[in-house]
Coordinates of C-alpha atoms in Angstrom, one line a residue:
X896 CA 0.0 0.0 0.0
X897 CA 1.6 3.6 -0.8
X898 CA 1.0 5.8 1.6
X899 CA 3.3 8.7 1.0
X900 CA 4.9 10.4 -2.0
X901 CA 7.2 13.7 -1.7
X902 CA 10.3 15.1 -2.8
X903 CA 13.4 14.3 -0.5
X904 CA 13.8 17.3 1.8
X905 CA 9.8 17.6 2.7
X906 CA 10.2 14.4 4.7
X907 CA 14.2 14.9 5.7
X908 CA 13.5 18.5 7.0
X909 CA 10.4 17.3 10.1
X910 CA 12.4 14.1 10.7
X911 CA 15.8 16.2 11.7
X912 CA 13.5 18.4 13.6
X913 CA 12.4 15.0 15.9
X914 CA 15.2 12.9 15.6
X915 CA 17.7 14.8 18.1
X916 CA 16.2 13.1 21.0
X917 CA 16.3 9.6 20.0
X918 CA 18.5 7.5 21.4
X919 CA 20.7 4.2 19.5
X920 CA 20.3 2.0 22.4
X921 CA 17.3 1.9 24.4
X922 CA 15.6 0.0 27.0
X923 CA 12.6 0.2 25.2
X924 CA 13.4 -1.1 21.1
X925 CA 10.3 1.1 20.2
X926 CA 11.8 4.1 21.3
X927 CA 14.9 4.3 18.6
X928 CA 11.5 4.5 16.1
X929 CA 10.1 7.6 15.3
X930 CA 6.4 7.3 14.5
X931 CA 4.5 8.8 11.4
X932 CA 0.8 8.9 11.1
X933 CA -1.5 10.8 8.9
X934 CA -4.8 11.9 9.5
X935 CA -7.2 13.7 6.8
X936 CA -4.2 14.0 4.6
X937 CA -2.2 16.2 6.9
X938 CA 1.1 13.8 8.1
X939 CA 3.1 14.0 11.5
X940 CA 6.3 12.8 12.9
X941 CA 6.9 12.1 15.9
X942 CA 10.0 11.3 18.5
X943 CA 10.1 10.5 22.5
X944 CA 12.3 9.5 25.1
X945 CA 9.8 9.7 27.5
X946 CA 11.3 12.8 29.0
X947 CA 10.9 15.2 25.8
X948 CA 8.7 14.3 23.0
X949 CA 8.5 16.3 19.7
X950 CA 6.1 16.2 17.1
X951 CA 6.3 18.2 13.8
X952 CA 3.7 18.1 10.8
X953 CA 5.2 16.6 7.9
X954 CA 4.2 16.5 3.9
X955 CA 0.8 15.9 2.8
X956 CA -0.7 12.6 1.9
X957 CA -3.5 11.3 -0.4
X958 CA -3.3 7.6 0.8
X959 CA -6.0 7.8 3.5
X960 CA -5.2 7.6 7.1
X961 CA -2.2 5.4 8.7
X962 CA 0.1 4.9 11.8
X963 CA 3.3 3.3 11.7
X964 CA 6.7 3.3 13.0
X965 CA 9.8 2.9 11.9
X966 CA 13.6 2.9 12.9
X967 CA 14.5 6.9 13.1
X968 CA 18.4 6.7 13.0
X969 CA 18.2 4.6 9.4
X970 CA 15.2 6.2 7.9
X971 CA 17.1 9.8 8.5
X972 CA 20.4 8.2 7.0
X973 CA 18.7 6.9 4.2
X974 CA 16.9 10.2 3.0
X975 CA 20.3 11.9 4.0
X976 CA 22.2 9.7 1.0
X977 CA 19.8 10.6 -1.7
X978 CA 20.0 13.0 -3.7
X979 CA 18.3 16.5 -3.1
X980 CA 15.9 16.2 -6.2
X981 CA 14.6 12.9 -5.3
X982 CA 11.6 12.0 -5.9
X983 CA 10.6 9.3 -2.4
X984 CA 7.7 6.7 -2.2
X985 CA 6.8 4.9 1.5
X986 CA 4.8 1.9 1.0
X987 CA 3.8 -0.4 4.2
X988 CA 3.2 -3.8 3.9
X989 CA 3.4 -6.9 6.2
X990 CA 5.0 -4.7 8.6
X991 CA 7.7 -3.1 6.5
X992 CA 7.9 0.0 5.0
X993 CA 9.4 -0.3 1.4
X994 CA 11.5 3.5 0.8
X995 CA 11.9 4.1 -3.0
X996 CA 14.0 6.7 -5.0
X997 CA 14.7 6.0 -8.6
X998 CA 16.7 3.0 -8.7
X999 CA 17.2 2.8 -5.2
X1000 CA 15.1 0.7 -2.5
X1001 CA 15.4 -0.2 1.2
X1002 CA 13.0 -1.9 3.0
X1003 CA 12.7 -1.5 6.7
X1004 CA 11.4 -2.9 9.9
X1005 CA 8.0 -1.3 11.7
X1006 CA 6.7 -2.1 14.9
X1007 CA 3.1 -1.6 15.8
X1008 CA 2.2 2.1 16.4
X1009 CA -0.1 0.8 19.3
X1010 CA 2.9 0.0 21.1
X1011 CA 4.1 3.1 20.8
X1012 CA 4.8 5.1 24.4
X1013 CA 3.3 9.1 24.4
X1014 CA 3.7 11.3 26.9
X1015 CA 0.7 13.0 29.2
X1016 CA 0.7 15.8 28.6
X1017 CA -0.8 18.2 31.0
X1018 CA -3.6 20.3 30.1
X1019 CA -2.8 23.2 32.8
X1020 CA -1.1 25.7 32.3
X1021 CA -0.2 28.0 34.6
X1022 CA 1.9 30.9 32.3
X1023 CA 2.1 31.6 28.6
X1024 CA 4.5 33.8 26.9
X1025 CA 5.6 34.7 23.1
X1026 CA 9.0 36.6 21.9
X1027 CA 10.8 36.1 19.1
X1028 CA 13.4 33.3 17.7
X1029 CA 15.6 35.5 17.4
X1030 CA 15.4 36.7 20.8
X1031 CA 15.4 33.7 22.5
X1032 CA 18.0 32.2 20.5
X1033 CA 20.7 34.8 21.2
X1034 CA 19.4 34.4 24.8
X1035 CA 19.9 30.3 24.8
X1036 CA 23.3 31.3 23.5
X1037 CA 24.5 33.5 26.1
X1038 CA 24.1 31.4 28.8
X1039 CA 23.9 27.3 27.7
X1040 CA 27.5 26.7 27.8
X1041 CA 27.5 27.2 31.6
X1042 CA 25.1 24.3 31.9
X1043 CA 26.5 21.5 34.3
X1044 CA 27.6 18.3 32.5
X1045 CA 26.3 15.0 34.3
X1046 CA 27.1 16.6 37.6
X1047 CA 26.0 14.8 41.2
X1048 CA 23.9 18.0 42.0
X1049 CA 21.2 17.4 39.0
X1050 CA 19.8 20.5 39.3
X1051 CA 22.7 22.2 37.4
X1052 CA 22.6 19.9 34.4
X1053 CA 19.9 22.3 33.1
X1054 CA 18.8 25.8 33.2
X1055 CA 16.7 28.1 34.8
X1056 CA 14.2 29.8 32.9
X1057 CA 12.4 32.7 34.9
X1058 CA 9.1 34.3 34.4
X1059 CA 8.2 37.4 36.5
X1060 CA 6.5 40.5 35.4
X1061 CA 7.9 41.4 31.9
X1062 CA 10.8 39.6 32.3
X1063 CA 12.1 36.6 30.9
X1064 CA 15.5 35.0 32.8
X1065 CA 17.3 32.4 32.0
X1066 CA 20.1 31.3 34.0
X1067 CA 23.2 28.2 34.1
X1068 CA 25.6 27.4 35.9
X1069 CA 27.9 24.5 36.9
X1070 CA 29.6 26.2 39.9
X1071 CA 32.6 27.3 38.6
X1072 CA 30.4 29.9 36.4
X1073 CA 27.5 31.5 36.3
X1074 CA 25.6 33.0 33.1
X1075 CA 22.7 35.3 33.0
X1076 CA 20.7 36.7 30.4
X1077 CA 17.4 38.3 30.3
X1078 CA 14.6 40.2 28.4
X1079 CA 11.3 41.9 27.9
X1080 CA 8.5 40.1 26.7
X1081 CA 5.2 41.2 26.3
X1082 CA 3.1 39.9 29.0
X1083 CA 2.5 40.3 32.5
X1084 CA 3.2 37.0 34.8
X1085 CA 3.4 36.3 38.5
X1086 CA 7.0 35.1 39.0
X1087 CA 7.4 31.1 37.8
X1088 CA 10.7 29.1 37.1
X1089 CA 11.4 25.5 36.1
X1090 CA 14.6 24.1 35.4
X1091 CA 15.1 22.9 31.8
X1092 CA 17.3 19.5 31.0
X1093 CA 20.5 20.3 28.7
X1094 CA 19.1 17.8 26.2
X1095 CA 15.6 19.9 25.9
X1096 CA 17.9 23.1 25.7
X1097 CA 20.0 21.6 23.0
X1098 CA 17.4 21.0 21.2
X1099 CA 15.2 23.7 21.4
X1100 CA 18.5 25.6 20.7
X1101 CA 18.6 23.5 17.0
X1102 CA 14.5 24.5 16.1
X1103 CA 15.1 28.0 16.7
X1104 CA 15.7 29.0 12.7
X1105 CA 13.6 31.6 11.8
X1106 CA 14.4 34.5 13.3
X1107 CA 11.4 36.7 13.0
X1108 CA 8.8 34.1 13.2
X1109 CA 7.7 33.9 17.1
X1110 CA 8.0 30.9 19.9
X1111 CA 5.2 30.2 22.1
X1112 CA 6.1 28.9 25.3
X1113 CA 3.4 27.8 27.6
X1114 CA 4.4 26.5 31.6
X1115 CA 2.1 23.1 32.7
X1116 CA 2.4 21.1 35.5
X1117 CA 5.8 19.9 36.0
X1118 CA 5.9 20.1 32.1
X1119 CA 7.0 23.3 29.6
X1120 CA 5.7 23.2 25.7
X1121 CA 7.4 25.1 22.9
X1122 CA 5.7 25.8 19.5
X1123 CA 7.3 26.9 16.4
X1124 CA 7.9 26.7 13.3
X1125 CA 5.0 24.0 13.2
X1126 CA 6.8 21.9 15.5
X1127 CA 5.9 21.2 19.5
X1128 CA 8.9 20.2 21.6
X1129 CA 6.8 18.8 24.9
X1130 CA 9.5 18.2 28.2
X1131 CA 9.5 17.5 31.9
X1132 CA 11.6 19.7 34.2
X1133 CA 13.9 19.4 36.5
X1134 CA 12.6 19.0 39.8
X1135 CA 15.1 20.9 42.4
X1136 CA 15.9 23.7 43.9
X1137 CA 18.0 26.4 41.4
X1138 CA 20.8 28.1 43.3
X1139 CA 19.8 32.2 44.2
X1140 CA 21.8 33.3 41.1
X1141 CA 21.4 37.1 43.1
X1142 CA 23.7 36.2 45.4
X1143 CA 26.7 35.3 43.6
X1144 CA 26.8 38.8 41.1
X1145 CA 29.6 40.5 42.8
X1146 CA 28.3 44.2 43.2
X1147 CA 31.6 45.7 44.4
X1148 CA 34.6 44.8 42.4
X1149 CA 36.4 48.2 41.5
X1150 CA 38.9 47.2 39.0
X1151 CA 36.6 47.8 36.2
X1152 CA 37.9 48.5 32.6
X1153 CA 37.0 47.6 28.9
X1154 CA 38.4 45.2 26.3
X1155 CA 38.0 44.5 22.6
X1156 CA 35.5 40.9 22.9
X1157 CA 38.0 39.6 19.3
X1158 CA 41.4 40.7 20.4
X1159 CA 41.1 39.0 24.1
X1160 CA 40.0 36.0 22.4
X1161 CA 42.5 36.0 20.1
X1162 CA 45.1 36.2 23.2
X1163 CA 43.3 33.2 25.3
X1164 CA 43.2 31.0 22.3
X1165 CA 46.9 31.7 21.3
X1166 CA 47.9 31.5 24.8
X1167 CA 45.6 28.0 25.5
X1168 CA 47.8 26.6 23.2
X1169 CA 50.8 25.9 26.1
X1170 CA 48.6 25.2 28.9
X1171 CA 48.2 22.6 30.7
X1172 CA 46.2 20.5 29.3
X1173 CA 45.0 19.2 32.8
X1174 CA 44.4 22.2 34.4
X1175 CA 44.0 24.7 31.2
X1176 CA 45.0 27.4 34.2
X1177 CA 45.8 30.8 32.9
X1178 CA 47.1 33.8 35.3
X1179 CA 45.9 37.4 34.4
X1180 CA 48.0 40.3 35.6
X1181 CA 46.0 43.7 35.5
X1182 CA 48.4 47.0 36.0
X1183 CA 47.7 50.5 34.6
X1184 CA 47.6 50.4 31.2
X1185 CA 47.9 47.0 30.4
X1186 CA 46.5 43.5 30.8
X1187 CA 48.5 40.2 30.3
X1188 CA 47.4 36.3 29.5
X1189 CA 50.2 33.9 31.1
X1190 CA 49.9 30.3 30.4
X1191 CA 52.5 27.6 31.3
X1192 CA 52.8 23.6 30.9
X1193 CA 54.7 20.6 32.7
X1194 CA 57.6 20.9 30.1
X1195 CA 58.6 24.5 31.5
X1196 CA 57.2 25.9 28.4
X1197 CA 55.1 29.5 28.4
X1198 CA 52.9 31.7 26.5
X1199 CA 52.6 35.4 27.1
X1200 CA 50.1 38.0 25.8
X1201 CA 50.1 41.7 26.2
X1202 CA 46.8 43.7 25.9
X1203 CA 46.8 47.8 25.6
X1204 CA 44.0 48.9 28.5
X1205 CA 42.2 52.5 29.5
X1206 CA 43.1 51.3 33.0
X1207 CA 44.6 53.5 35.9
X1208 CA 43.9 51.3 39.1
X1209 CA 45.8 48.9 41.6
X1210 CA 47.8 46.0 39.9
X1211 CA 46.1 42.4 40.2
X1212 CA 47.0 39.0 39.5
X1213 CA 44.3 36.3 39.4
X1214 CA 43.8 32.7 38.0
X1215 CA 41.7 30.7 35.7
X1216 CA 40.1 28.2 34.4
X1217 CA 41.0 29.8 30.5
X1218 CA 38.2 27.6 29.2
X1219 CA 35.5 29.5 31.0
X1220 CA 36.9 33.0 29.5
X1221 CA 36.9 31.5 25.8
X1222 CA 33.7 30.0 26.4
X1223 CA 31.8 33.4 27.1
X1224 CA 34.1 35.6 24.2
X1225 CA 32.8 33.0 22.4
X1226 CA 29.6 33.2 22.8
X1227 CA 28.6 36.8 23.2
X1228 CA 28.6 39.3 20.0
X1229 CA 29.4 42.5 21.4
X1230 CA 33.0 45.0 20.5
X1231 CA 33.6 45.1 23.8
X1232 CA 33.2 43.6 27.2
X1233 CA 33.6 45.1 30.6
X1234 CA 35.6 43.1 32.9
X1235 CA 35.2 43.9 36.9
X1236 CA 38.1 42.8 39.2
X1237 CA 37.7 42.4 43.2
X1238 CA 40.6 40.7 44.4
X1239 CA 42.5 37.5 43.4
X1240 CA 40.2 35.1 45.7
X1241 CA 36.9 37.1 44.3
X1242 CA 34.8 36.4 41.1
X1243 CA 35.1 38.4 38.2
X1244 CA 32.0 39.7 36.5
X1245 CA 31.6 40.1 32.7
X1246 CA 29.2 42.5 31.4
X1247 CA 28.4 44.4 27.6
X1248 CA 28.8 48.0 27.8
X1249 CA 25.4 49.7 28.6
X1250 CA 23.8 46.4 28.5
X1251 CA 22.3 45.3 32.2
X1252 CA 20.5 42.2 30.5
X1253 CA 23.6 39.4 30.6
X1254 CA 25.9 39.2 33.3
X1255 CA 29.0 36.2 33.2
X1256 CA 30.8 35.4 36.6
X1257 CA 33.7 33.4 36.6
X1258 CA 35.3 32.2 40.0
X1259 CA 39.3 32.0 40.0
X1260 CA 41.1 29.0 40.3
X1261 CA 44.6 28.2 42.3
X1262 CA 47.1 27.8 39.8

């Protein structure tokens, strides 16, 4: 029985958008499928793990209504290998789905679409915003790569997103680091936060592509829903307590000065290059006039960089971890950043010039 004919990308582009979340190896066989069904023509495709689910409306079909599911990692690398004008049919028969393109078939394995796990979702919802992609992207940029990998204290292998008033926070940090970013959106909430898991934030990070189109995001019981593009990322938060992120901006470091964002990146990746690759430690020394990058290894060697500063205060000299400096350089697209020095045992805050909505703090480390 045919059930689908379209060209290539119409079925590649909604599977990429659902296949991020599936996993190769799983508990459950059913979960590495991704399931397609059609109803009244309009097709869907859709991908859990039982923590996030995503669904995404796919091309239309004149083959009547259908369910099945099929193995998402193959089906994606299949499409992937054919060529971009191609022309695909899916037929389903004694439970395999027969993929054609010109001369090319593969025929694949389904399992029953009954069998298939869904999430509840919950019908609550206790705050609903809008902004756009673009907005929200830059703002998942700023702060994701603070996000805790697999630590012990879960609630940092996430982020905070924070809803109060007009404002919209969002907030990682693995506890060497902290990154903040916020904005306006048009709406007027009581104050609500849920932690998101990295994997949801990775992913939502991937659907954001069309900058001035809007994202919907809408807070349920122990659950946040996304809707874009025609797609519905649906995930379970973290349940913990986020550290008060308030407490660790450091309000009174007074060796303040600013810095070109490219030309201290430049001097942190070409100094990187001899540090230990253990520790990746870097000293800074701060004196009028002039800031300097110092890295060194086991084998005695050393890598110095000079930077030209407006900067008339005390000298300074501080360690770090040079990872977390590249990682926010990186990461924010601003000329300049404003660096704020306390003391060699106090974090350092990062900041854009007349900007108050991201903040980066970066601990120092014993080197």
């Amino acid at each position: 029985m045919l059930i689908l004919q379209a060209d290539r990308d119409s079925l590649l582009k909604p599977l990429q958008a659902v296949t991020g979340i599936v996993e190769r190896r799983h508990t459950l066989p059913i979960l590495s499928n991704v399931l397609l069904e059609s109803k009244d023509g309009q097709t869907k495709l859709l991908a859990t793990d039982l923590e996030i689910q995503i669904n995404t409306a796919g091309p239309e079909s004149q083959a009547g209504d259908f369910r099945i599911t099929t193995n998402a990692k193959k089906f994606q690398d299949i499409l992937r290998a054919l060529p971009d004008s191609a022309l695909v049919s899916l037929d389903w028969a004694d439970n395999r789905l027969t993929l054609r393109a010109g001369k090319s078939r593969f025929a694949l394995q389904t399992l029953p679409a009954e069998d298939f796990p869904l999430m509840n979702v919950g019908s609550d919802v206790s705050a609903t915003f809008s902004l756009t992609q673009e907005t929200f992207k830059t703002m998942l940029s700023q702060v994701q790569y603070s996000m805790a990998v697999q630590d012990i204290r879960y609630y940092l292998n996430g982020l905070l997103m924070q809803v109060e008033g007009n404002q919209l926070r969002l907030v990682a940090t693995d506890g060497h680091r902290l990154a903040y970013a916020a904005s306006q959106i048009e709406a007027e909430l009581p104050k609500t936060e849920v932690i998101l898991p990295r994997k949801t934030v990775l992913e939502l990070f991937k659907l954001l592509n069309n900058p001035s189109e809007s994202i919907t995001v809408e807070l349920l019981d122990n659950q946040v829903r996304f809707q874009c593009n025609g797609t519905t990322i649906v995930s379970k938060v973290i349940d913990g307590k986020f550290p008060d992120f308030n407490r660790v901006i450091p309000l009174d470091n007074d060796k303040i000065f600013l810095v070109s964002r490219t030309q201290l990146l430049g001097a942190l990746e070409r100094a990187a290059i001899l540090a230990n690759e253990k520790f990746r430690g870097a000293r800074l020394f701060l004196q009028p006039g002039l800031l300097s990058v110092v890295c060194s290894n086991n084998e005695q060697e050393e890598a110095r960089e000079e930077l030209e500063i407006a900067y008339q205060g005390g000298e300074l000299e501080v360690g770090f971890n040079i990872g977390y400096l590249m990682d926010v350089l990186r990461n924010i697209h601003s000329d300049d950043m404003q660096l704020a020095f306390g003391d060699a045992n106090r974090s350092t805050l990062f900041t854009m010039p007349n900007n108050p909505n991201f903040k980066y703090i970066v601990m120092p480390m014993r080197i």
